[in-house]
Short mmCIF file of C-alpha atoms in Angstrom, two decimals:
data_model
loop_
_atom_site.label_atom_id
_atom_site.label_comp_id
_atom_site.label_asym_id
_atom_site.label_seq_id
_atom_site.Cartn_x
_atom_site.Cartn_y
_atom_site.Cartn_z
CA ALA A 1 0.00 0.00 0.00
CA GLN A 2 1.10 3.51 -0.69
CA THR A 3 2.22 5.69 2.19
CA VAL A 4 2.95 9.40 2.43
CA THR A 5 5.28 10.84 5.06
CA GLN A 6 5.57 14.46 6.15
CA SER A 7 8.44 14.61 8.59
CA GLN A 8 7.85 18.17 9.81
CA PRO A 9 4.80 18.47 12.08
CA GLU A 10 5.34 22.22 12.36
CA MET A 11 7.27 24.88 10.48
CA SER A 12 7.52 28.63 10.77
CA VAL A 13 8.67 31.34 8.37
CA GLN A 14 9.03 35.08 8.42
CA GLU A 15 6.75 37.07 6.16
CA ALA A 16 8.32 37.58 2.71
CA GLU A 17 10.79 34.72 3.24
CA THR A 18 10.86 31.31 1.56
CA VAL A 19 9.98 28.01 3.21
CA THR A 20 10.14 24.41 2.01
CA LEU A 21 7.84 21.68 3.28
CA SER A 22 9.01 18.10 2.89
CA CYS A 23 7.11 15.06 1.68
CA THR A 24 8.23 11.55 0.82
CA TYR A 25 6.11 8.68 -0.40
CA ASP A 26 6.33 4.99 -1.03
CA THR A 27 4.87 3.29 -4.08
CA SER A 28 5.60 0.54 -6.55
CA GLU A 29 3.66 2.25 -9.34
CA SER A 30 5.41 4.11 -12.12
CA ASP A 31 2.54 6.41 -13.00
CA TYR A 32 0.75 8.41 -10.33
CA TYR A 33 -0.18 11.91 -9.21
CA LEU A 34 0.94 14.00 -6.29
CA PHE A 35 -0.82 16.92 -4.66
CA TRP A 36 -0.35 19.56 -2.02
CA TYR A 37 -3.45 20.76 -0.22
CA LYS A 38 -3.77 23.70 2.13
CA GLN A 39 -6.23 23.77 5.02
CA PRO A 40 -6.58 27.19 6.69
CA PRO A 41 -8.48 27.65 9.98
CA SER A 42 -11.70 27.88 7.95
CA ARG A 43 -11.22 24.10 7.40
CA GLN A 44 -11.76 24.25 3.64
CA MET A 45 -9.22 22.00 1.90
CA ILE A 46 -7.79 23.92 -1.03
CA LEU A 47 -5.72 22.41 -3.82
CA VAL A 48 -2.37 24.19 -4.01
CA ILE A 49 -0.53 22.28 -6.69
CA ARG A 50 -0.63 19.03 -8.68
CA GLN A 51 2.20 17.02 -10.22
CA GLU A 52 2.00 14.19 -12.73
CA ALA A 53 4.71 11.63 -12.10
CA TYR A 54 5.49 11.08 -15.78
CA LYS A 55 6.28 14.75 -16.26
CA GLN A 56 9.86 15.72 -15.54
CA GLN A 57 9.09 19.40 -15.17
CA ASN A 58 8.30 20.61 -11.68
CA ALA A 59 4.85 22.14 -11.31
CA THR A 60 4.51 25.80 -10.31
CA GLU A 61 1.53 27.95 -9.31
CA ASN A 62 2.48 31.56 -8.69
CA ARG A 63 4.48 31.61 -5.43
CA PHE A 64 4.16 27.85 -4.97
CA SER A 65 6.49 25.38 -6.63
CA VAL A 66 7.51 21.79 -6.09
CA ASN A 67 10.76 19.88 -6.22
CA PHE A 68 9.76 16.47 -7.54
CA GLN A 69 12.46 13.83 -7.31
CA LYS A 70 10.91 10.65 -8.69
CA ALA A 71 13.84 8.34 -8.01
CA ALA A 72 14.07 9.54 -4.43
CA LYS A 73 10.24 9.52 -4.07
CA SER A 74 10.36 13.05 -2.76
CA PHE A 75 7.87 15.85 -3.38
CA SER A 76 8.65 19.05 -1.48
CA LEU A 77 6.65 22.29 -1.62
CA LYS A 78 8.41 25.65 -1.77
CA ILE A 79 6.51 28.78 -0.83
CA SER A 80 8.22 31.98 -1.92
CA ASP A 81 7.54 35.46 -0.56
CA SER A 82 5.45 34.00 2.27
CA GLN A 83 2.33 35.89 3.24
CA LEU A 84 0.26 35.88 6.41
CA GLY A 85 -2.53 34.18 4.48
CA ASP A 86 -0.27 31.19 3.80
CA ALA A 87 -0.56 30.14 7.44
CA ALA A 88 -2.37 26.80 7.40
CA MET A 89 -2.02 23.05 7.61
CA TYR A 90 -0.42 21.66 4.47
CA PHE A 91 -1.06 18.10 3.38
CA CYS A 92 0.85 16.12 0.81
CA ALA A 93 -1.21 13.49 -1.01
CA TYR A 94 -0.74 10.64 -3.47
CA ARG A 95 -3.20 9.30 -6.03
CA GLY A 96 -2.67 6.17 -8.11
CA GLN A 97 -3.44 5.52 -11.74
CA GLY A 98 -7.10 4.58 -11.73
CA GLY A 99 -9.83 7.18 -12.04
CA SER A 100 -11.43 6.20 -8.76
CA GLU A 101 -8.22 5.67 -6.85
CA LYS A 102 -8.35 7.12 -3.40
CA LEU A 103 -6.12 9.96 -2.25
CA VAL A 104 -3.60 8.93 0.41
CA PHE A 105 -2.59 11.77 2.71
CA GLY A 106 0.36 12.54 4.90
CA LYS A 107 -0.22 13.68 8.47
CA GLY A 108 0.27 17.33 7.63
CA THR A 109 2.61 20.20 8.43
CA LYS A 110 1.37 23.22 10.33
CA LEU A 111 2.88 26.37 8.85
CA THR A 112 3.07 29.56 10.89
CA VAL A 113 3.91 32.84 9.19
CA ASN A 114 5.43 35.46 11.47
CA PRO A 115 4.96 39.15 10.68
CA ASP B 1 -16.42 25.94 -9.60
CA VAL B 2 -17.12 22.61 -8.01
CA LYS B 3 -19.21 22.88 -4.91
CA VAL B 4 -19.31 20.16 -2.28
CA THR B 5 -21.77 20.88 0.48
CA GLN B 6 -21.91 19.15 3.84
CA SER B 7 -25.22 19.58 5.58
CA SER B 8 -23.88 20.44 9.05
CA ARG B 9 -20.81 22.34 10.17
CA TYR B 10 -21.13 21.28 13.80
CA LEU B 11 -23.04 18.34 15.24
CA VAL B 12 -23.41 17.08 18.80
CA LYS B 13 -24.86 13.63 19.35
CA ARG B 14 -25.22 11.20 22.23
CA THR B 15 -23.59 7.80 22.51
CA GLY B 16 -25.70 5.15 20.83
CA GLU B 17 -27.55 7.52 18.50
CA LYS B 18 -27.74 6.84 14.78
CA VAL B 19 -26.06 9.71 12.97
CA PHE B 20 -26.34 10.75 9.35
CA LEU B 21 -23.78 13.03 7.69
CA GLU B 22 -24.92 14.28 4.32
CA CYS B 23 -22.83 15.45 1.39
CA VAL B 24 -23.95 16.84 -1.96
CA GLN B 25 -21.85 17.79 -4.98
CA ASP B 26 -22.99 19.78 -7.97
CA MET B 27 -20.51 18.70 -10.66
CA ASP B 28 -21.92 15.33 -11.67
CA HIS B 29 -18.78 13.65 -10.31
CA GLU B 30 -18.63 9.87 -10.33
CA ASN B 31 -16.35 9.53 -7.32
CA MET B 32 -17.19 10.56 -3.79
CA PHE B 33 -15.24 10.05 -0.59
CA TRP B 34 -15.60 10.30 3.18
CA TYR B 35 -12.49 11.06 5.20
CA ARG B 36 -12.00 11.46 8.91
CA GLN B 37 -9.46 14.01 10.15
CA ASP B 38 -7.81 13.81 13.57
CA PRO B 39 -4.86 15.85 14.91
CA GLY B 40 -1.57 14.10 14.29
CA LEU B 41 -3.20 11.44 12.11
CA GLY B 42 -4.00 13.44 8.99
CA LEU B 43 -6.90 12.36 6.81
CA ARG B 44 -7.96 8.73 6.79
CA LEU B 45 -10.36 7.29 4.25
CA ILE B 46 -13.53 5.74 5.64
CA TYR B 47 -15.46 4.83 2.48
CA PHE B 48 -15.61 5.85 -1.13
CA SER B 49 -18.02 5.38 -4.00
CA TYR B 50 -17.30 5.38 -7.72
CA ASP B 51 -20.88 5.13 -8.90
CA VAL B 52 -24.46 5.15 -7.69
CA LYS B 53 -25.12 2.25 -5.31
CA MET B 54 -21.45 1.29 -5.42
CA LYS B 55 -19.19 1.57 -2.40
CA GLU B 56 -15.74 0.51 -1.34
CA LYS B 57 -14.25 0.31 2.14
CA GLY B 58 -11.41 2.62 2.91
CA ASP B 59 -8.81 2.26 5.64
CA ILE B 60 -11.08 2.69 8.67
CA PRO B 61 -14.63 1.52 7.80
CA GLU B 62 -15.45 -0.08 11.16
CA GLY B 63 -18.46 1.51 12.83
CA TYR B 64 -19.53 3.32 9.65
CA SER B 65 -21.69 2.63 6.63
CA VAL B 66 -22.55 4.70 3.56
CA SER B 67 -25.35 5.22 1.11
CA ARG B 68 -25.29 6.51 -2.45
CA GLU B 69 -28.75 6.39 -3.93
CA LYS B 70 -28.22 9.38 -6.23
CA LYS B 71 -25.08 10.45 -8.03
CA GLU B 72 -24.88 13.83 -6.32
CA ARG B 73 -25.39 12.63 -2.75
CA PHE B 74 -23.18 10.50 -0.52
CA SER B 75 -24.22 9.87 3.06
CA LEU B 76 -22.09 8.63 5.94
CA ILE B 77 -23.94 6.72 8.65
CA LEU B 78 -22.81 6.02 12.18
CA GLU B 79 -25.10 3.17 13.20
CA SER B 80 -24.46 3.62 16.93
CA ALA B 81 -22.30 6.61 17.67
CA SER B 82 -19.45 6.19 20.13
CA THR B 83 -17.18 8.74 21.77
CA ASN B 84 -14.19 7.57 19.71
CA GLN B 85 -16.04 8.76 16.62
CA THR B 86 -15.75 12.35 17.78
CA SER B 87 -13.83 13.89 14.91
CA MET B 88 -13.84 16.12 11.84
CA TYR B 89 -15.48 14.49 8.83
CA LEU B 90 -14.64 15.65 5.33
CA CYS B 91 -16.53 14.77 2.17
CA ALA B 92 -14.92 15.05 -1.27
CA SER B 93 -15.71 14.37 -4.90
CA SER B 94 -13.73 13.96 -8.10
CA GLY B 95 -14.31 13.33 -11.78
CA PRO B 96 -13.40 10.12 -13.62
CA VAL B 97 -10.31 11.48 -15.36
CA ARG B 98 -7.07 9.97 -14.16
CA GLY B 99 -5.31 12.12 -11.62
CA SER B 100 -8.25 14.41 -10.99
CA PRO B 101 -7.90 16.33 -7.76
CA LEU B 102 -10.44 15.91 -5.00
CA HIS B 103 -12.77 18.78 -4.18
CA PHE B 104 -13.68 19.01 -0.52
CA GLY B 105 -16.60 20.24 1.52
CA ASN B 106 -16.16 22.45 4.58
CA GLY B 107 -16.22 19.57 7.00
CA THR B 108 -18.52 18.51 9.82
CA ARG B 109 -17.15 18.58 13.33
CA LEU B 110 -18.97 15.81 15.17
CA THR B 111 -18.91 15.53 18.94
CA VAL B 112 -20.31 12.39 20.55
CA THR B 113 -21.00 12.72 24.27
#
């Protein structure tokens, strides 16, 4: 079974600085999808970024980018120019090949942004 | 935008009660999911459904059942609520395309006393 590990339960960053959240996963599949979700205090889970494993290029969405290392099974999230609104729980997630495959989540990293 | 609506934001029930958590999505998605979220444990899958009247057990189905009579609605049922089912429950849906992201509702915080 696939597993997702987030080794940092909590992280903090100064406003306007850059922070990297770590995620590793375990799978025997060659084709899969990886996601980062953000959950602010409002509880709404928001998709931050999505990566397709067969694509070499790292996904980016504005200030958010990933470092996808397929051989190392690593999928870290970099947040540049951190803003107060970035404070949230961040979850890394894995989804297999099938259309109805479930999403497997890590335990989350709580990010605090200091003014 | 996809909208996933959970009927209650907060719910307080007594031990032994039968509890229904309702979820509706408006995007004609085939797949629907129920997750439970607890501090330090992340999100754990309870049940999912890939079609009307179809269901699959997730990682922690014990003490729960589900119903999907219509494509847009997926209900989670606690047959006899217990205090260890106090938690945040998140519903999600996704389309059939490979690698589709899940779209989540706002969550229901259930307290069983």
